[in-house]
């Protein structure tokens, strides 16, 4: 018992400080980055159960080597991949809202709200040809060659 601690509470506090200092030196705290399914918003319990079933079939196939288990694994792989693809597409479809559409107008990226936007008539205008409007209107391209023939 240290000399500066006379009662039990002081001794426990001092002991805790000493133990935490030793632990910090021997095994310091590290920040870890969680990877995997917990961070994916489309991941569900059904997908998790299907993946667990796939892993159990993989272990069974490795243990037995039978063709029946190989076919079961092939079918379960397809089930898991289809479930993941469907969940991803559902998540993406649900996250895109109809009211917020990104449209490129005159080289600028703008966010338009179709219900309240006044410039929606710009979208319905036909595009102008880039150059030589008259020549383009009176000539055609031969599909079997690269020569331009006049009409």
PDB file of N, CA and C in Angstrom, residues 13-98:
ATOM      1  N   UNK A  13      -8.179   4.353  -6.215  1.00  0.00           N
ATOM      2  CA  UNK A  13      -7.978   5.367  -7.254  1.00  0.00           C
ATOM      3  C   UNK A  13      -6.535   5.338  -7.748  1.00  0.00           C
ATOM      4  N   UNK A  14      -5.583   5.262  -6.827  1.00  0.00           N
ATOM      5  CA  UNK A  14      -4.169   5.219  -7.198  1.00  0.00           C
ATOM      6  C   UNK A  14      -3.848   3.945  -7.977  1.00  0.00           C
ATOM      7  N   UNK A  15      -4.396   2.827  -7.547  1.00  0.00           N
ATOM      8  CA  UNK A  15      -4.178   1.561  -8.240  1.00  0.00           C
ATOM      9  C   UNK A  15      -4.740   1.610  -9.665  1.00  0.00           C
ATOM     10  N   UNK A  16      -5.934   2.177  -9.824  1.00  0.00           N
ATOM     11  CA  UNK A  16      -6.532   2.306 -11.157  1.00  0.00           C
ATOM     12  C   UNK A  16      -5.671   3.169 -12.071  1.00  0.00           C
ATOM     13  N   UNK A  17      -5.143   4.271 -11.545  1.00  0.00           N
ATOM     14  CA  UNK A  17      -4.275   5.140 -12.343  1.00  0.00           C
ATOM     15  C   UNK A  17      -3.021   4.400 -12.788  1.00  0.00           C
ATOM     16  N   UNK A  18      -2.413   3.668 -11.869  1.00  0.00           N
ATOM     17  CA  UNK A  18      -1.191   2.920 -12.203  1.00  0.00           C
ATOM     18  C   UNK A  18      -1.468   1.848 -13.256  1.00  0.00           C
ATOM     19  N   UNK A  19      -2.561   1.125 -13.097  1.00  0.00           N
ATOM     20  CA  UNK A  19      -2.900   0.058 -14.045  1.00  0.00           C
ATOM     21  C   UNK A  19      -3.206   0.638 -15.424  1.00  0.00           C
ATOM     22  N   UNK A  20      -3.947   1.739 -15.484  1.00  0.00           N
ATOM     23  CA  UNK A  20      -4.250   2.337 -16.789  1.00  0.00           C
ATOM     24  C   UNK A  20      -3.005   2.894 -17.454  1.00  0.00           C
ATOM     25  N   UNK A  21      -2.067   3.456 -16.692  1.00  0.00           N
ATOM     26  CA  UNK A  21      -0.815   3.938 -17.284  1.00  0.00           C
ATOM     27  C   UNK A  21      -0.009   2.786 -17.872  1.00  0.00           C
ATOM     28  N   UNK A  22       0.068   1.688 -17.144  1.00  0.00           N
ATOM     29  CA  UNK A  22       0.805   0.523 -17.642  1.00  0.00           C
ATOM     30  C   UNK A  22       0.129  -0.049 -18.886  1.00  0.00           C
ATOM     31  N   UNK A  23      -1.185  -0.136 -18.871  1.00  0.00           N
ATOM     32  CA  UNK A  23      -1.917  -0.666 -20.026  1.00  0.00           C
ATOM     33  C   UNK A  23      -1.784   0.252 -21.236  1.00  0.00           C
ATOM     34  N   UNK A  24      -1.786   1.563 -21.024  1.00  0.00           N
ATOM     35  CA  UNK A  24      -1.607   2.497 -22.135  1.00  0.00           C
ATOM     36  C   UNK A  24      -0.225   2.366 -22.766  1.00  0.00           C
ATOM     37  N   UNK A  25       0.775   2.048 -21.957  1.00  0.00           N
ATOM     38  CA  UNK A  25       2.120   1.872 -22.501  1.00  0.00           C
ATOM     39  C   UNK A  25       2.260   0.531 -23.213  1.00  0.00           C
ATOM     40  N   UNK A  26       1.720  -0.519 -22.635  1.00  0.00           N
ATOM     41  CA  UNK A  26       1.868  -1.849 -23.222  1.00  0.00           C
ATOM     42  C   UNK A  26       0.904  -2.099 -24.380  1.00  0.00           C
ATOM     43  N   UNK A  27      -0.323  -1.683 -24.230  1.00  0.00           N
ATOM     44  CA  UNK A  27      -1.341  -1.905 -25.258  1.00  0.00           C
ATOM     45  C   UNK A  27      -2.159  -0.634 -25.415  1.00  0.00           C
ATOM     46  N   UNK A  28      -1.647   0.338 -26.179  1.00  0.00           N
ATOM     47  CA  UNK A  28      -2.373   1.603 -26.306  1.00  0.00           C
ATOM     48  C   UNK A  28      -3.684   1.424 -27.075  1.00  0.00           C
ATOM     49  N   UNK A  29      -4.586   2.338 -26.816  1.00  0.00           N
ATOM     50  CA  UNK A  29      -5.863   2.315 -27.519  1.00  0.00           C
ATOM     51  C   UNK A  29      -5.628   2.688 -28.973  1.00  0.00           C
ATOM     52  N   UNK A  30      -6.318   1.986 -29.865  1.00  0.00           N
ATOM     53  CA  UNK A  30      -6.224   2.291 -31.284  1.00  0.00           C
ATOM     54  C   UNK A  30      -7.631   2.464 -31.832  1.00  0.00           C
ATOM     55  N   UNK A  31      -7.748   3.377 -32.748  1.00  0.00           N
ATOM     56  CA  UNK A  31      -9.024   3.530 -33.431  1.00  0.00           C
ATOM     57  C   UNK A  31      -9.068   2.512 -34.559  1.00  0.00           C
ATOM     58  N   UNK A  32     -10.127   1.745 -34.597  1.00  0.00           N
ATOM     59  CA  UNK A  32     -10.279   0.778 -35.664  1.00  0.00           C
ATOM     60  C   UNK A  32     -11.401   1.234 -36.576  1.00  0.00           C
ATOM     61  N   UNK A  33     -11.282   0.859 -37.811  1.00  0.00           N
ATOM     62  CA  UNK A  33     -12.311   1.205 -38.786  1.00  0.00           C
ATOM     63  C   UNK A  33     -13.124  -0.048 -39.070  1.00  0.00           C
ATOM     64  N   UNK A  34     -14.396   0.044 -38.814  1.00  0.00           N
ATOM     65  CA  UNK A  34     -15.262  -1.090 -39.062  1.00  0.00           C
ATOM     66  C   UNK A  34     -15.506  -1.216 -40.550  1.00  0.00           C
ATOM     67  N   UNK A  35     -15.299  -2.397 -41.050  1.00  0.00           N
ATOM     68  CA  UNK A  35     -15.553  -2.662 -42.454  1.00  0.00           C
ATOM     69  C   UNK A  35     -16.641  -3.713 -42.545  1.00  0.00           C
ATOM     70  N   UNK A  36     -17.242  -3.774 -43.683  1.00  0.00           N
ATOM     71  CA  UNK A  36     -18.174  -4.857 -43.908  1.00  0.00           C
ATOM     72  C   UNK A  36     -19.612  -4.420 -43.977  1.00  0.00           C
ATOM     73  N   UNK A  37     -20.451  -5.356 -43.668  1.00  0.00           N
ATOM     74  CA  UNK A  37     -21.880  -5.202 -43.909  1.00  0.00           C
ATOM     75  C   UNK A  37     -22.560  -4.196 -42.992  1.00  0.00           C
ATOM     76  N   UNK A  38     -21.976  -3.865 -41.872  1.00  0.00           N
ATOM     77  CA  UNK A  38     -22.647  -2.969 -40.941  1.00  0.00           C
ATOM     78  C   UNK A  38     -22.739  -1.553 -41.489  1.00  0.00           C
ATOM     79  N   UNK A  39     -21.842  -1.166 -42.393  1.00  0.00           N
ATOM     80  CA  UNK A  39     -21.853   0.188 -42.918  1.00  0.00           C
ATOM     81  C   UNK A  39     -22.699   0.326 -44.181  1.00  0.00           C
ATOM     82  N   UNK A  40     -23.122  -0.773 -44.764  1.00  0.00           N
ATOM     83  CA  UNK A  40     -23.885  -0.711 -46.005  1.00  0.00           C
ATOM     84  C   UNK A  40     -25.366  -0.530 -45.682  1.00  0.00           C
ATOM     85  N   UNK A  41     -25.975   0.524 -46.188  1.00  0.00           N
ATOM     86  CA  UNK A  41     -27.372   0.787 -45.825  1.00  0.00           C
ATOM     87  C   UNK A  41     -28.359  -0.193 -46.444  1.00  0.00           C
ATOM     88  N   UNK A  42     -27.971  -0.889 -47.487  1.00  0.00           N
ATOM     89  CA  UNK A  42     -28.889  -1.810 -48.147  1.00  0.00           C
ATOM     90  C   UNK A  42     -28.824  -3.214 -47.559  1.00  0.00           C
ATOM     91  N   UNK A  43     -27.875  -3.459 -46.672  1.00  0.00           N
ATOM     92  CA  UNK A  43     -27.677  -4.793 -46.104  1.00  0.00           C
ATOM     93  C   UNK A  43     -28.781  -5.102 -45.103  1.00  0.00           C
ATOM     94  N   UNK A  44     -29.321  -6.308 -45.174  1.00  0.00           N
ATOM     95  CA  UNK A  44     -30.436  -6.665 -44.291  1.00  0.00           C
ATOM     96  C   UNK A  44     -30.165  -8.005 -43.604  1.00  0.00           C
ATOM     97  N   UNK A  45     -31.044  -8.342 -42.684  1.00  0.00           N
ATOM     98  CA  UNK A  45     -30.916  -9.615 -41.972  1.00  0.00           C
ATOM     99  C   UNK A  45     -31.144 -10.802 -42.904  1.00  0.00           C
ATOM    100  N   UNK A  46     -32.020 -10.638 -43.881  1.00  0.00           N
ATOM    101  CA  UNK A  46     -32.273 -11.729 -44.825  1.00  0.00           C
ATOM    102  C   UNK A  46     -31.024 -12.031 -45.651  1.00  0.00           C
ATOM    103  N   UNK A  47     -30.319 -10.980 -46.065  1.00  0.00           N
ATOM    104  CA  UNK A  47     -29.074 -11.174 -46.816  1.00  0.00           C
ATOM    105  C   UNK A  47     -28.035 -11.839 -45.921  1.00  0.00           C
ATOM    106  N   UNK A  48     -27.978 -11.410 -44.684  1.00  0.00           N
ATOM    107  CA  UNK A  48     -27.019 -11.995 -43.744  1.00  0.00           C
ATOM    108  C   UNK A  48     -27.290 -13.490 -43.549  1.00  0.00           C
ATOM    109  N   UNK A  49     -28.557 -13.848 -43.385  1.00  0.00           N
ATOM    110  CA  UNK A  49     -28.905 -15.262 -43.211  1.00  0.00           C
ATOM    111  C   UNK A  49     -28.586 -16.070 -44.465  1.00  0.00           C
ATOM    112  N   UNK A  50     -28.839 -15.487 -45.640  1.00  0.00           N
ATOM    113  CA  UNK A  50     -28.532 -16.188 -46.889  1.00  0.00           C
ATOM    114  C   UNK A  50     -27.026 -16.391 -47.048  1.00  0.00           C
ATOM    115  N   UNK A  51     -26.249 -15.406 -46.648  1.00  0.00           N
ATOM    116  CA  UNK A  51     -24.789 -15.550 -46.725  1.00  0.00           C
ATOM    117  C   UNK A  51     -24.283 -16.597 -45.731  1.00  0.00           C
ATOM    118  N   UNK A  52     -24.875 -16.637 -44.549  1.00  0.00           N
ATOM    119  CA  UNK A  52     -24.495 -17.664 -43.575  1.00  0.00           C
ATOM    120  C   UNK A  52     -24.817 -19.057 -44.103  1.00  0.00           C
ATOM    121  N   UNK A  53     -25.967 -19.185 -44.756  1.00  0.00           N
ATOM    122  CA  UNK A  53     -26.337 -20.473 -45.341  1.00  0.00           C
ATOM    123  C   UNK A  53     -25.351 -20.857 -46.443  1.00  0.00           C
ATOM    124  N   UNK A  54     -24.950 -19.886 -47.254  1.00  0.00           N
ATOM    125  CA  UNK A  54     -23.972 -20.143 -48.313  1.00  0.00           C
ATOM    126  C   UNK A  54     -22.648 -20.633 -47.724  1.00  0.00           C
ATOM    127  N   UNK A  55     -22.204 -19.989 -46.647  1.00  0.00           N
ATOM    128  CA  UNK A  55     -20.948 -20.406 -46.012  1.00  0.00           C
ATOM    129  C   UNK A  55     -21.059 -21.820 -45.423  1.00  0.00           C
ATOM    130  N   UNK A  56     -22.206 -22.155 -44.857  1.00  0.00           N
ATOM    131  CA  UNK A  56     -22.362 -23.506 -44.307  1.00  0.00           C
ATOM    132  C   UNK A  56     -22.354 -24.548 -45.426  1.00  0.00           C
ATOM    133  N   UNK A  57     -22.946 -24.216 -46.571  1.00  0.00           N
ATOM    134  CA  UNK A  57     -22.912 -25.139 -47.710  1.00  0.00           C
ATOM    135  C   UNK A  57     -21.489 -25.262 -48.246  1.00  0.00           C
ATOM    136  N   UNK A  58     -20.734 -24.157 -48.240  1.00  0.00           N
ATOM    137  CA  UNK A  58     -19.327 -24.224 -48.658  1.00  0.00           C
ATOM    138  C   UNK A  58     -18.540 -25.173 -47.760  1.00  0.00           C
ATOM    139  N   UNK A  59     -18.750 -25.074 -46.460  1.00  0.00           N
ATOM    140  CA  UNK A  59     -18.048 -25.968 -45.533  1.00  0.00           C
ATOM    141  C   UNK A  59     -18.466 -27.424 -45.748  1.00  0.00           C
ATOM    142  N   UNK A  60     -19.759 -27.620 -46.013  1.00  0.00           N
ATOM    143  CA  UNK A  60     -20.261 -28.964 -46.268  1.00  0.00           C
ATOM    144  C   UNK A  60     -19.646 -29.538 -47.541  1.00  0.00           C
ATOM    145  N   UNK A  61     -19.537 -28.727 -48.581  1.00  0.00           N
ATOM    146  CA  UNK A  61     -18.930 -29.174 -49.837  1.00  0.00           C
ATOM    147  C   UNK A  61     -17.456 -29.507 -49.638  1.00  0.00           C
ATOM    148  N   UNK A  62     -16.755 -28.673 -48.894  1.00  0.00           N
ATOM    149  CA  UNK A  62     -15.339 -28.921 -48.641  1.00  0.00           C
ATOM    150  C   UNK A  62     -15.142 -30.227 -47.868  1.00  0.00           C
ATOM    151  N   UNK A  63     -16.075 -30.503 -46.991  1.00  0.00           N
ATOM    152  CA  UNK A  63     -15.979 -31.703 -46.163  1.00  0.00           C
ATOM    153  C   UNK A  63     -16.299 -32.965 -46.965  1.00  0.00           C
ATOM    154  N   UNK A  64     -17.352 -32.891 -47.805  1.00  0.00           N
ATOM    155  CA  UNK A  64     -17.811 -34.096 -48.498  1.00  0.00           C
ATOM    156  C   UNK A  64     -17.288 -34.198 -49.933  1.00  0.00           C
ATOM    157  N   UNK A  65     -17.276 -33.071 -50.654  1.00  0.00           N
ATOM    158  CA  UNK A  65     -16.844 -33.102 -52.051  1.00  0.00           C
ATOM    159  C   UNK A  65     -17.884 -33.673 -53.003  1.00  0.00           C
ATOM    160  N   UNK A  66     -19.119 -33.827 -52.570  1.00  0.00           N
ATOM    161  CA  UNK A  66     -20.166 -34.412 -53.405  1.00  0.00           C
ATOM    162  C   UNK A  66     -20.701 -33.402 -54.419  1.00  0.00           C
ATOM    163  N   UNK A  67     -21.156 -33.915 -55.553  1.00  0.00           N
ATOM    164  CA  UNK A  67     -21.708 -33.068 -56.612  1.00  0.00           C
ATOM    165  C   UNK A  67     -23.022 -32.416 -56.167  1.00  0.00           C
ATOM    166  N   UNK A  68     -23.775 -33.089 -55.331  1.00  0.00           N
ATOM    167  CA  UNK A  68     -25.035 -32.536 -54.826  1.00  0.00           C
ATOM    168  C   UNK A  68     -24.768 -31.248 -54.051  1.00  0.00           C
ATOM    169  N   UNK A  69     -23.749 -31.265 -53.220  1.00  0.00           N
ATOM    170  CA  UNK A  69     -23.414 -30.076 -52.438  1.00  0.00           C
ATOM    171  C   UNK A  69     -22.860 -28.968 -53.333  1.00  0.00           C
ATOM    172  N   UNK A  70     -22.175 -29.346 -54.405  1.00  0.00           N
ATOM    173  CA  UNK A  70     -21.681 -28.344 -55.360  1.00  0.00           C
ATOM    174  C   UNK A  70     -22.852 -27.628 -56.039  1.00  0.00           C
ATOM    175  N   UNK A  71     -23.872 -28.389 -56.416  1.00  0.00           N
ATOM    176  CA  UNK A  71     -25.055 -27.797 -57.041  1.00  0.00           C
ATOM    177  C   UNK A  71     -25.822 -26.924 -56.045  1.00  0.00           C
ATOM    178  N   UNK A  72     -25.880 -27.372 -54.792  1.00  0.00           N
ATOM    179  CA  UNK A  72     -26.538 -26.557 -53.765  1.00  0.00           C
ATOM    180  C   UNK A  72     -25.806 -25.234 -53.575  1.00  0.00           C
ATOM    181  N   UNK A  73     -24.475 -25.286 -53.576  1.00  0.00           N
ATOM    182  CA  UNK A  73     -23.679 -24.071 -53.419  1.00  0.00           C
ATOM    183  C   UNK A  73     -23.883 -23.134 -54.598  1.00  0.00           C
ATOM    184  N   UNK A  74     -23.925 -23.687 -55.795  1.00  0.00           N
ATOM    185  CA  UNK A  74     -24.128 -22.865 -56.987  1.00  0.00           C
ATOM    186  C   UNK A  74     -25.478 -22.153 -56.922  1.00  0.00           C
ATOM    187  N   UNK A  75     -26.509 -22.870 -56.504  1.00  0.00           N
ATOM    188  CA  UNK A  75     -27.844 -22.267 -56.395  1.00  0.00           C
ATOM    189  C   UNK A  75     -27.877 -21.208 -55.299  1.00  0.00           C
ATOM    190  N   UNK A  76     -27.232 -21.486 -54.165  1.00  0.00           N
ATOM    191  CA  UNK A  76     -27.239 -20.519 -53.061  1.00  0.00           C
ATOM    192  C   UNK A  76     -26.440 -19.276 -53.415  1.00  0.00           C
ATOM    193  N   UNK A  77     -25.362 -19.429 -54.178  1.00  0.00           N
ATOM    194  CA  UNK A  77     -24.605 -18.258 -54.627  1.00  0.00           C
ATOM    195  C   UNK A  77     -25.481 -17.337 -55.465  1.00  0.00           C
ATOM    196  N   UNK A  78     -26.250 -17.937 -56.373  1.00  0.00           N
ATOM    197  CA  UNK A  78     -27.142 -17.133 -57.209  1.00  0.00           C
ATOM    198  C   UNK A  78     -28.187 -16.417 -56.362  1.00  0.00           C
ATOM    199  N   UNK A  79     -28.708 -17.109 -55.358  1.00  0.00           N
ATOM    200  CA  UNK A  79     -29.710 -16.498 -54.479  1.00  0.00           C
ATOM    201  C   UNK A  79     -29.121 -15.290 -53.762  1.00  0.00           C
ATOM    202  N   UNK A  80     -27.916 -15.444 -53.218  1.00  0.00           N
ATOM    203  CA  UNK A  80     -27.282 -14.352 -52.468  1.00  0.00           C
ATOM    204  C   UNK A  80     -26.983 -13.174 -53.385  1.00  0.00           C
ATOM    205  N   UNK A  81     -26.432 -13.436 -54.552  1.00  0.00           N
ATOM    206  CA  UNK A  81     -26.101 -12.350 -55.485  1.00  0.00           C
ATOM    207  C   UNK A  81     -27.366 -11.616 -55.920  1.00  0.00           C
ATOM    208  N   UNK A  82     -28.427 -12.359 -56.210  1.00  0.00           N
ATOM    209  CA  UNK A  82     -29.682 -11.716 -56.611  1.00  0.00           C
ATOM    210  C   UNK A  82     -30.281 -10.893 -55.476  1.00  0.00           C
ATOM    211  N   UNK A  83     -30.199 -11.401 -54.242  1.00  0.00           N
ATOM    212  CA  UNK A  83     -30.717 -10.641 -53.101  1.00  0.00           C
ATOM    213  C   UNK A  83     -29.940  -9.340 -52.912  1.00  0.00           C
ATOM    214  N   UNK A  84     -28.619  -9.406 -53.035  1.00  0.00           N
ATOM    215  CA  UNK A  84     -27.797  -8.207 -52.867  1.00  0.00           C
ATOM    216  C   UNK A  84     -28.077  -7.211 -53.979  1.00  0.00           C
ATOM    217  N   UNK A  85     -28.145  -7.685 -55.220  1.00  0.00           N
ATOM    218  CA  UNK A  85     -28.427  -6.781 -56.337  1.00  0.00           C
ATOM    219  C   UNK A  85     -29.790  -6.116 -56.186  1.00  0.00           C
ATOM    220  N   UNK A  86     -30.791  -6.887 -55.772  1.00  0.00           N
ATOM    221  CA  UNK A  86     -32.132  -6.333 -55.599  1.00  0.00           C
ATOM    222  C   UNK A  86     -32.160  -5.312 -54.466  1.00  0.00           C
ATOM    223  N   UNK A  87     -31.475  -5.614 -53.371  1.00  0.00           N
ATOM    224  CA  UNK A  87     -31.448  -4.680 -52.239  1.00  0.00           C
ATOM    225  C   UNK A  87     -30.729  -3.388 -52.613  1.00  0.00           C
ATOM    226  N   UNK A  88     -29.637  -3.492 -53.367  1.00  0.00           N
ATOM    227  CA  UNK A  88     -28.920  -2.292 -53.803  1.00  0.00           C
ATOM    228  C   UNK A  88     -29.790  -1.444 -54.716  1.00  0.00           C
ATOM    229  N   UNK A  89     -30.440  -2.085 -55.681  1.00  0.00           N
ATOM    230  CA  UNK A  89     -31.263  -1.307 -56.609  1.00  0.00           C
ATOM    231  C   UNK A  89     -32.458  -0.677 -55.895  1.00  0.00           C
ATOM    232  N   UNK A  90     -33.051  -1.388 -54.934  1.00  0.00           N
ATOM    233  CA  UNK A  90     -34.150  -0.800 -54.162  1.00  0.00           C
ATOM    234  C   UNK A  90     -33.674   0.401 -53.358  1.00  0.00           C
ATOM    235  N   UNK A  91     -32.495   0.283 -52.746  1.00  0.00           N
ATOM    236  CA  UNK A  91     -31.957   1.393 -51.959  1.00  0.00           C
ATOM    237  C   UNK A  91     -31.676   2.599 -52.845  1.00  0.00           C
ATOM    238  N   UNK A  92     -31.070   2.372 -53.991  1.00  0.00           N
ATOM    239  CA  UNK A  92     -30.751   3.486 -54.890  1.00  0.00           C
ATOM    240  C   UNK A  92     -32.026   4.120 -55.422  1.00  0.00           C
ATOM    241  N   UNK A  93     -33.006   3.292 -55.788  1.00  0.00           N
ATOM    242  CA  UNK A  93     -34.266   3.828 -56.305  1.00  0.00           C
ATOM    243  C   UNK A  93     -34.981   4.652 -55.238  1.00  0.00           C
ATOM    244  N   UNK A  94     -34.953   4.191 -53.993  1.00  0.00           N
ATOM    245  CA  UNK A  94     -35.612   4.925 -52.916  1.00  0.00           C
ATOM    246  C   UNK A  94     -34.873   6.202 -52.542  1.00  0.00           C
ATOM    247  N   UNK A  95     -33.550   6.220 -52.748  1.00  0.00           N
ATOM    248  CA  UNK A  95     -32.786   7.408 -52.357  1.00  0.00           C
ATOM    249  C   UNK A  95     -32.881   8.530 -53.385  1.00  0.00           C
ATOM    250  N   UNK A  96     -33.230   8.199 -54.614  1.00  0.00           N
ATOM    251  CA  UNK A  96     -33.383   9.233 -55.637  1.00  0.00           C
ATOM    252  C   UNK A  96     -34.790   9.803 -55.531  1.00  0.00           C
ATOM    253  N   UNK A  97     -34.871  11.094 -55.353  1.00  0.00           N
ATOM    254  CA  UNK A  97     -36.187  11.724 -55.265  1.00  0.00           C
ATOM    255  C   UNK A  97     -36.544  12.363 -56.592  1.00  0.00           C
ATOM    256  N   UNK A  98     -37.817  12.457 -56.850  1.00  0.00           N
ATOM    257  CA  UNK A  98     -38.280  13.030 -58.106  1.00  0.00           C
ATOM    258  C   UNK A  98     -38.111  14.542 -58.102  1.00  0.00           C
TER     259      UNK A  98
END
